[in-house]
């Protein structure tokens, strides 16, 4: 068992550093050490491919050399800890303590603040773009249940039900992203059209993500809408969210908001 653990540590060191000296006791010839480089090259290629797939917008705003340099630094510090690379670099929803210690790739970009960015866009703006990429993928992979339809609500009204007493909640795929820079439209152009951007300006934005009929939807919110959704996600109560928005003096048309929630299939019934 000790030999096996020593080999795993030596092999891990080789994969991350390229130094095969610790593997000499486990190899039968120099040729074997050269052969192992194939595994190391494949390891980095697979990790880079996963990060490029998960953070598409960054591959359009950064040239390949810059992206690979940043991504390789992340791989060296935080190599994959799971058998699959599908979610590599993304924030973990696991409660496993070790996984929670591993920063996501967007958070890693924030850790680089203080260094000169590779382009004339701040690390924080790159973080915002990567965060939107991450949210898009996580939203796509979520499953919604008990979605409320307009017909159901009409039936409730016909039966005289008080809608304020109905246990409405937001569907499972809903998430709210706050960005420090005006990143939403830039992210859309990068991710879906491959168009470059040449500037970034500070402007806080709140973007709502959700899944509708198997496709990811995203909407830039007004400040009033953002306050409502923040409160709704925190309280899991549409009544509490509306009350909180009203106390803040948020300029919300409640009827129009409720119609928007139904039309976008954003509500579910708690059972």
mmCIF file of C-alpha atoms in Angstrom:
data_model
loop_
_atom_site.group_PDB
_atom_site.id
_atom_site.type_symbol
_atom_site.label_atom_id
_atom_site.label_comp_id
_atom_site.label_asym_id
_atom_site.label_seq_id
_atom_site.Cartn_x
_atom_site.Cartn_y
_atom_site.Cartn_z
ATOM 1 C CA UNK A 1 0.000 0.000 0.000
ATOM 2 C CA UNK A 2 2.868 2.357 0.836
ATOM 3 C CA UNK A 3 4.482 1.696 -2.567
ATOM 4 C CA UNK A 4 1.183 2.380 -4.287
ATOM 5 C CA UNK A 5 0.721 5.710 -2.465
ATOM 6 C CA UNK A 6 4.326 6.672 -3.244
ATOM 7 C CA UNK A 7 3.726 5.919 -6.915
ATOM 8 C CA UNK A 8 0.532 7.986 -6.992
ATOM 9 C CA UNK A 9 2.338 10.949 -5.404
ATOM 10 C CA UNK A 10 5.296 10.591 -7.775
ATOM 11 C CA UNK A 11 3.024 10.324 -10.798
ATOM 12 C CA UNK A 12 0.956 13.330 -9.678
ATOM 13 C CA UNK A 13 4.169 15.333 -9.262
ATOM 14 C CA UNK A 14 5.239 14.340 -12.768
ATOM 15 C CA UNK A 15 1.885 15.245 -14.299
ATOM 16 C CA UNK A 16 1.974 18.721 -12.754
ATOM 17 C CA UNK A 17 5.678 19.530 -13.075
ATOM 18 C CA UNK A 18 7.110 17.354 -15.851
ATOM 19 C CA UNK A 19 9.798 16.115 -13.445
ATOM 20 C CA UNK A 20 9.969 12.307 -13.701
ATOM 21 C CA UNK A 21 12.855 11.801 -11.241
ATOM 22 C CA UNK A 22 10.553 10.515 -8.508
ATOM 23 C CA UNK A 23 9.245 7.861 -10.884
ATOM 24 C CA UNK A 24 12.647 6.284 -11.527
ATOM 25 C CA UNK A 25 12.160 3.608 -8.863
ATOM 26 C CA UNK A 26 8.933 2.510 -10.533
ATOM 27 C CA UNK A 27 10.169 2.374 -14.131
ATOM 28 C CA UNK A 28 12.102 -0.372 -15.871
ATOM 29 C CA UNK A 29 13.782 1.769 -18.522
ATOM 30 C CA UNK A 30 14.411 5.314 -19.703
ATOM 31 C CA UNK A 31 12.047 4.643 -22.558
ATOM 32 C CA UNK A 32 9.191 4.207 -20.109
ATOM 33 C CA UNK A 33 9.781 7.698 -18.710
ATOM 34 C CA UNK A 34 9.610 9.155 -22.218
ATOM 35 C CA UNK A 35 6.419 7.229 -22.875
ATOM 36 C CA UNK A 36 4.811 8.749 -19.783
ATOM 37 C CA UNK A 37 5.037 12.200 -21.360
ATOM 38 C CA UNK A 38 2.177 11.117 -23.624
ATOM 39 C CA UNK A 39 -0.069 10.884 -20.573
ATOM 40 C CA UNK A 40 1.048 14.284 -19.328
ATOM 41 C CA UNK A 41 0.409 15.924 -22.693
ATOM 42 C CA UNK A 42 -2.994 14.266 -22.891
ATOM 43 C CA UNK A 43 -3.816 15.407 -19.362
ATOM 44 C CA UNK A 44 -3.144 19.070 -20.135
ATOM 45 C CA UNK A 45 -4.864 18.884 -23.505
ATOM 46 C CA UNK A 46 -8.005 17.409 -21.939
ATOM 47 C CA UNK A 47 -8.069 19.978 -19.123
ATOM 48 C CA UNK A 48 -7.534 22.873 -21.533
ATOM 49 C CA UNK A 49 -10.305 21.581 -23.792
ATOM 50 C CA UNK A 50 -12.682 21.364 -20.837
ATOM 51 C CA UNK A 51 -11.934 24.929 -19.723
ATOM 52 C CA UNK A 52 -12.350 26.215 -23.279
ATOM 53 C CA UNK A 53 -15.708 24.458 -23.590
ATOM 54 C CA UNK A 54 -16.949 25.766 -20.249
ATOM 55 C CA UNK A 55 -15.724 29.349 -20.679
ATOM 56 C CA UNK A 56 -16.317 30.000 -24.348
ATOM 57 C CA UNK A 57 -16.525 33.788 -24.167
ATOM 58 C CA UNK A 58 -12.972 33.983 -22.819
ATOM 59 C CA UNK A 59 -11.654 32.057 -25.816
ATOM 60 C CA UNK A 60 -12.972 34.837 -28.071
ATOM 61 C CA UNK A 61 -11.739 37.781 -26.028
ATOM 62 C CA UNK A 62 -8.292 36.293 -25.277
ATOM 63 C CA UNK A 63 -5.939 34.951 -27.893
ATOM 64 C CA UNK A 64 -5.064 31.275 -27.641
ATOM 65 C CA UNK A 65 -1.647 31.864 -26.075
ATOM 66 C CA UNK A 66 -3.023 34.083 -23.310
ATOM 67 C CA UNK A 67 -5.936 31.768 -22.566
ATOM 68 C CA UNK A 68 -3.698 28.700 -22.474
ATOM 69 C CA UNK A 69 -1.221 30.441 -20.161
ATOM 70 C CA UNK A 70 -3.937 31.423 -17.683
ATOM 71 C CA UNK A 71 -5.658 28.051 -17.923
ATOM 72 C CA UNK A 72 -2.400 26.131 -17.453
ATOM 73 C CA UNK A 73 -1.662 28.136 -14.300
ATOM 74 C CA UNK A 74 -5.106 27.112 -13.006
ATOM 75 C CA UNK A 75 -4.532 23.462 -13.924
ATOM 76 C CA UNK A 76 -1.165 23.433 -12.133
ATOM 77 C CA UNK A 77 -2.682 24.823 -8.946
ATOM 78 C CA UNK A 78 -6.046 23.058 -9.075
ATOM 79 C CA UNK A 79 -5.900 19.849 -11.120
ATOM 80 C CA UNK A 80 -9.138 17.899 -11.610
ATOM 81 C CA UNK A 81 -10.387 16.215 -8.465
ATOM 82 C CA UNK A 82 -13.176 14.224 -10.120
ATOM 83 C CA UNK A 83 -13.221 11.463 -12.712
ATOM 84 C CA UNK A 84 -15.071 13.598 -15.258
ATOM 85 C CA UNK A 85 -13.948 16.910 -16.762
ATOM 86 C CA UNK A 86 -17.466 17.990 -17.749
ATOM 87 C CA UNK A 87 -17.707 20.566 -14.968
ATOM 88 C CA UNK A 88 -13.996 21.272 -14.597
ATOM 89 C CA UNK A 89 -13.343 24.856 -13.536
ATOM 90 C CA UNK A 90 -16.932 25.470 -12.504
ATOM 91 C CA UNK A 91 -18.206 26.241 -9.014
ATOM 92 C CA UNK A 92 -18.943 23.025 -7.155
ATOM 93 C CA UNK A 93 -22.329 22.327 -5.602
ATOM 94 C CA UNK A 94 -20.774 19.483 -3.611
ATOM 95 C CA UNK A 95 -20.747 19.513 0.186
ATOM 96 C CA UNK A 96 -17.431 17.641 0.161
ATOM 97 C CA UNK A 97 -14.977 19.777 2.107
ATOM 98 C CA UNK A 98 -12.051 19.227 -0.255
ATOM 99 C CA UNK A 99 -14.067 20.189 -3.327
ATOM 100 C CA UNK A 100 -15.324 23.342 -1.636
ATOM 101 C CA UNK A 101 -11.709 24.471 -1.143
ATOM 102 C CA UNK A 102 -11.060 24.430 -4.887
ATOM 103 C CA UNK A 103 -11.851 27.815 -6.451
ATOM 104 C CA UNK A 104 -13.718 27.920 -9.722
ATOM 105 C CA UNK A 105 -11.970 29.258 -12.801
ATOM 106 C CA UNK A 106 -13.851 32.596 -12.542
ATOM 107 C CA UNK A 107 -12.719 32.986 -8.913
ATOM 108 C CA UNK A 108 -9.166 32.144 -9.987
ATOM 109 C CA UNK A 109 -9.293 35.099 -12.386
ATOM 110 C CA UNK A 110 -10.062 37.354 -9.420
ATOM 111 C CA UNK A 111 -7.040 35.947 -7.621
ATOM 112 C CA UNK A 112 -4.902 37.293 -10.465
ATOM 113 C CA UNK A 113 -5.850 40.903 -9.689
ATOM 114 C CA UNK A 114 -2.667 42.842 -9.073
ATOM 115 C CA UNK A 115 -1.007 41.226 -12.068
ATOM 116 C CA UNK A 116 -1.066 42.915 -15.457
ATOM 117 C CA UNK A 117 -3.995 41.511 -17.454
ATOM 118 C CA UNK A 118 -3.160 40.152 -20.911
ATOM 119 C CA UNK A 119 -5.509 42.662 -22.580
ATOM 120 C CA UNK A 120 -6.801 46.138 -21.741
ATOM 121 C CA UNK A 121 -9.757 44.705 -19.828
ATOM 122 C CA UNK A 122 -9.565 44.332 -16.014
ATOM 123 C CA UNK A 123 -9.474 40.924 -14.369
ATOM 124 C CA UNK A 124 -12.808 41.738 -12.711
ATOM 125 C CA UNK A 125 -14.443 42.224 -16.124
ATOM 126 C CA UNK A 126 -12.984 38.893 -17.293
ATOM 127 C CA UNK A 127 -14.371 37.347 -14.108
ATOM 128 C CA UNK A 128 -17.823 38.723 -14.946
ATOM 129 C CA UNK A 129 -17.697 37.159 -18.420
ATOM 130 C CA UNK A 130 -16.518 33.815 -17.041
ATOM 131 C CA UNK A 131 -19.233 33.919 -14.377
ATOM 132 C CA UNK A 132 -21.895 34.376 -17.060
ATOM 133 C CA UNK A 133 -20.430 31.424 -18.993
ATOM 134 C CA UNK A 134 -20.524 29.312 -15.842
ATOM 135 C CA UNK A 135 -24.111 30.266 -15.043
ATOM 136 C CA UNK A 136 -25.261 29.509 -18.588
ATOM 137 C CA UNK A 137 -23.929 25.944 -18.382
ATOM 138 C CA UNK A 138 -25.173 25.285 -14.846
ATOM 139 C CA UNK A 139 -28.624 26.566 -15.857
ATOM 140 C CA UNK A 140 -28.686 24.265 -18.877
ATOM 141 C CA UNK A 141 -27.976 21.248 -16.680
ATOM 142 C CA UNK A 142 -30.724 21.894 -14.146
ATOM 143 C CA UNK A 143 -34.148 20.290 -14.169
ATOM 144 C CA UNK A 144 -37.398 22.117 -13.428
ATOM 145 C CA UNK A 145 -40.409 20.524 -11.732
ATOM 146 C CA UNK A 146 -44.005 21.481 -10.947
ATOM 147 C CA UNK A 147 -44.008 24.421 -13.380
ATOM 148 C CA UNK A 148 -47.148 26.537 -13.119
ATOM 149 C CA UNK A 149 -48.993 27.232 -16.363
ATOM 150 C CA UNK A 150 -51.228 30.153 -17.212
ATOM 151 C CA UNK A 151 -54.149 27.720 -17.536
ATOM 152 C CA UNK A 152 -53.582 26.536 -13.948
ATOM 153 C CA UNK A 153 -53.680 30.094 -12.632
ATOM 154 C CA UNK A 154 -56.820 30.868 -14.630
ATOM 155 C CA UNK A 155 -58.427 27.780 -13.115
ATOM 156 C CA UNK A 156 -57.425 28.959 -9.610
ATOM 157 C CA UNK A 157 -59.006 32.351 -10.250
ATOM 158 C CA UNK A 158 -62.197 30.771 -11.579
ATOM 159 C CA UNK A 159 -62.427 28.722 -8.393
ATOM 160 C CA UNK A 160 -62.033 31.849 -6.292
ATOM 161 C CA UNK A 161 -58.610 30.971 -4.900
ATOM 162 C CA UNK A 162 -56.601 33.741 -3.253
ATOM 163 C CA UNK A 163 -53.360 33.758 -5.247
ATOM 164 C CA UNK A 164 -51.513 35.418 -2.366
ATOM 165 C CA UNK A 165 -52.007 32.206 -0.384
ATOM 166 C CA UNK A 166 -50.788 29.858 -3.109
ATOM 167 C CA UNK A 167 -47.262 28.501 -2.342
ATOM 168 C CA UNK A 168 -45.570 29.766 -5.497
ATOM 169 C CA UNK A 169 -41.797 29.559 -5.732
ATOM 170 C CA UNK A 170 -39.214 30.093 -8.450
ATOM 171 C CA UNK A 171 -38.305 27.078 -10.576
ATOM 172 C CA UNK A 172 -35.098 25.200 -9.810
ATOM 173 C CA UNK A 173 -33.098 26.550 -12.755
ATOM 174 C CA UNK A 174 -33.416 30.204 -11.749
ATOM 175 C CA UNK A 175 -30.250 32.005 -10.713
ATOM 176 C CA UNK A 176 -29.329 35.653 -10.400
ATOM 177 C CA UNK A 177 -25.924 36.962 -11.417
ATOM 178 C CA UNK A 178 -24.536 40.306 -10.305
ATOM 179 C CA UNK A 179 -21.728 41.823 -12.373
ATOM 180 C CA UNK A 180 -19.569 44.828 -11.570
ATOM 181 C CA UNK A 181 -19.058 45.696 -15.236
ATOM 182 C CA UNK A 182 -21.621 46.108 -18.015
ATOM 183 C CA UNK A 183 -20.881 42.591 -19.209
ATOM 184 C CA UNK A 184 -24.188 41.122 -20.355
ATOM 185 C CA UNK A 185 -24.430 42.407 -23.930
ATOM 186 C CA UNK A 186 -20.684 41.927 -24.408
ATOM 187 C CA UNK A 187 -20.951 38.350 -23.173
ATOM 188 C CA UNK A 188 -23.815 37.654 -25.580
ATOM 189 C CA UNK A 189 -21.803 38.935 -28.546
ATOM 190 C CA UNK A 190 -18.767 36.899 -27.526
ATOM 191 C CA UNK A 191 -20.490 33.617 -26.712
ATOM 192 C CA UNK A 192 -23.089 33.460 -29.454
ATOM 193 C CA UNK A 193 -21.504 35.451 -32.270
ATOM 194 C CA UNK A 194 -17.777 35.242 -31.588
ATOM 195 C CA UNK A 195 -17.514 39.023 -31.810
ATOM 196 C CA UNK A 196 -14.677 40.762 -30.018
ATOM 197 C CA UNK A 197 -15.083 43.651 -27.592
ATOM 198 C CA UNK A 198 -12.631 46.481 -27.142
ATOM 199 C CA UNK A 199 -13.666 48.104 -23.865
ATOM 200 C CA UNK A 200 -15.312 47.511 -20.507
ATOM 201 C CA UNK A 201 -16.899 50.073 -18.226
ATOM 202 C CA UNK A 202 -18.081 49.763 -14.659
ATOM 203 C CA UNK A 203 -21.834 49.499 -14.395
ATOM 204 C CA UNK A 204 -23.478 47.076 -11.993
ATOM 205 C CA UNK A 205 -25.861 44.708 -13.698
ATOM 206 C CA UNK A 206 -28.204 41.964 -12.521
ATOM 207 C CA UNK A 207 -28.976 39.156 -14.945
ATOM 208 C CA UNK A 208 -31.641 36.510 -14.424
ATOM 209 C CA UNK A 209 -30.981 33.046 -15.851
ATOM 210 C CA UNK A 210 -33.481 30.236 -16.170
ATOM 211 C CA UNK A 211 -34.279 27.251 -18.371
ATOM 212 C CA UNK A 212 -37.332 27.191 -20.611
ATOM 213 C CA UNK A 213 -38.216 24.142 -22.710
ATOM 214 C CA UNK A 214 -34.645 22.879 -22.585
ATOM 215 C CA UNK A 215 -33.042 26.181 -23.568
ATOM 216 C CA UNK A 216 -31.281 28.747 -21.394
ATOM 217 C CA UNK A 217 -32.959 32.126 -21.100
ATOM 218 C CA UNK A 218 -31.306 35.262 -19.731
ATOM 219 C CA UNK A 219 -32.689 38.711 -19.010
ATOM 220 C CA UNK A 220 -31.101 41.963 -17.886
ATOM 221 C CA UNK A 221 -33.110 43.213 -14.900
ATOM 222 C CA UNK A 222 -34.062 46.689 -13.810
ATOM 223 C CA UNK A 223 -33.050 47.638 -10.262
ATOM 224 C CA UNK A 224 -36.639 47.087 -9.090
ATOM 225 C CA UNK A 225 -36.819 43.649 -10.698
ATOM 226 C CA UNK A 226 -33.411 42.732 -9.271
ATOM 227 C CA UNK A 227 -34.551 43.624 -5.746
ATOM 228 C CA UNK A 228 -37.671 41.510 -6.180
ATOM 229 C CA UNK A 229 -35.776 38.451 -7.425
ATOM 230 C CA UNK A 230 -33.087 38.785 -4.750
ATOM 231 C CA UNK A 231 -35.834 38.798 -2.116
ATOM 232 C CA UNK A 232 -37.729 35.941 -3.779
ATOM 233 C CA UNK A 233 -34.643 33.709 -3.947
ATOM 234 C CA UNK A 234 -33.825 34.476 -0.313
ATOM 235 C CA UNK A 235 -37.325 33.994 1.120
ATOM 236 C CA UNK A 236 -38.815 31.436 -1.303
ATOM 237 C CA UNK A 237 -42.055 33.402 -0.916
ATOM 238 C CA UNK A 238 -43.524 35.562 -3.652
ATOM 239 C CA UNK A 239 -45.576 37.466 -1.070
ATOM 240 C CA UNK A 240 -42.513 38.299 1.037
ATOM 241 C CA UNK A 241 -40.603 39.317 -2.092
ATOM 242 C CA UNK A 242 -43.333 41.699 -3.223
ATOM 243 C CA UNK A 243 -43.606 43.168 0.257
ATOM 244 C CA UNK A 244 -39.850 43.674 0.443
ATOM 245 C CA UNK A 245 -39.851 45.367 -2.960
ATOM 246 C CA UNK A 246 -42.683 47.642 -1.847
ATOM 247 C CA UNK A 247 -40.838 48.601 1.360
ATOM 248 C CA UNK A 248 -37.820 49.567 -0.696
ATOM 249 C CA UNK A 249 -39.995 51.814 -2.799
ATOM 250 C CA UNK A 250 -39.263 49.691 -5.821
ATOM 251 C CA UNK A 251 -41.265 50.860 -8.814
ATOM 252 C CA UNK A 252 -42.892 47.574 -9.747
ATOM 253 C CA UNK A 253 -46.077 46.896 -11.662
ATOM 254 C CA UNK A 254 -47.118 43.813 -9.729
ATOM 255 C CA UNK A 255 -49.690 42.647 -12.268
ATOM 256 C CA UNK A 256 -47.225 42.963 -15.131
ATOM 257 C CA UNK A 257 -44.521 41.224 -13.096
ATOM 258 C CA UNK A 258 -46.777 38.294 -12.242
ATOM 259 C CA UNK A 259 -47.746 37.980 -15.913
ATOM 260 C CA UNK A 260 -44.074 37.972 -16.878
ATOM 261 C CA UNK A 261 -43.384 35.234 -14.330
ATOM 262 C CA UNK A 262 -46.143 33.075 -15.806
ATOM 263 C CA UNK A 263 -45.325 33.744 -19.452
ATOM 264 C CA UNK A 264 -41.675 32.848 -18.877
ATOM 265 C CA UNK A 265 -42.630 29.706 -16.886
ATOM 266 C CA UNK A 266 -40.632 30.924 -13.894
ATOM 267 C CA UNK A 267 -43.029 29.753 -11.197
ATOM 268 C CA UNK A 268 -43.610 26.355 -9.660
ATOM 269 C CA UNK A 269 -45.936 25.058 -6.970
ATOM 270 C CA UNK A 270 -44.402 23.799 -3.755
ATOM 271 C CA UNK A 271 -45.809 20.437 -2.762
#
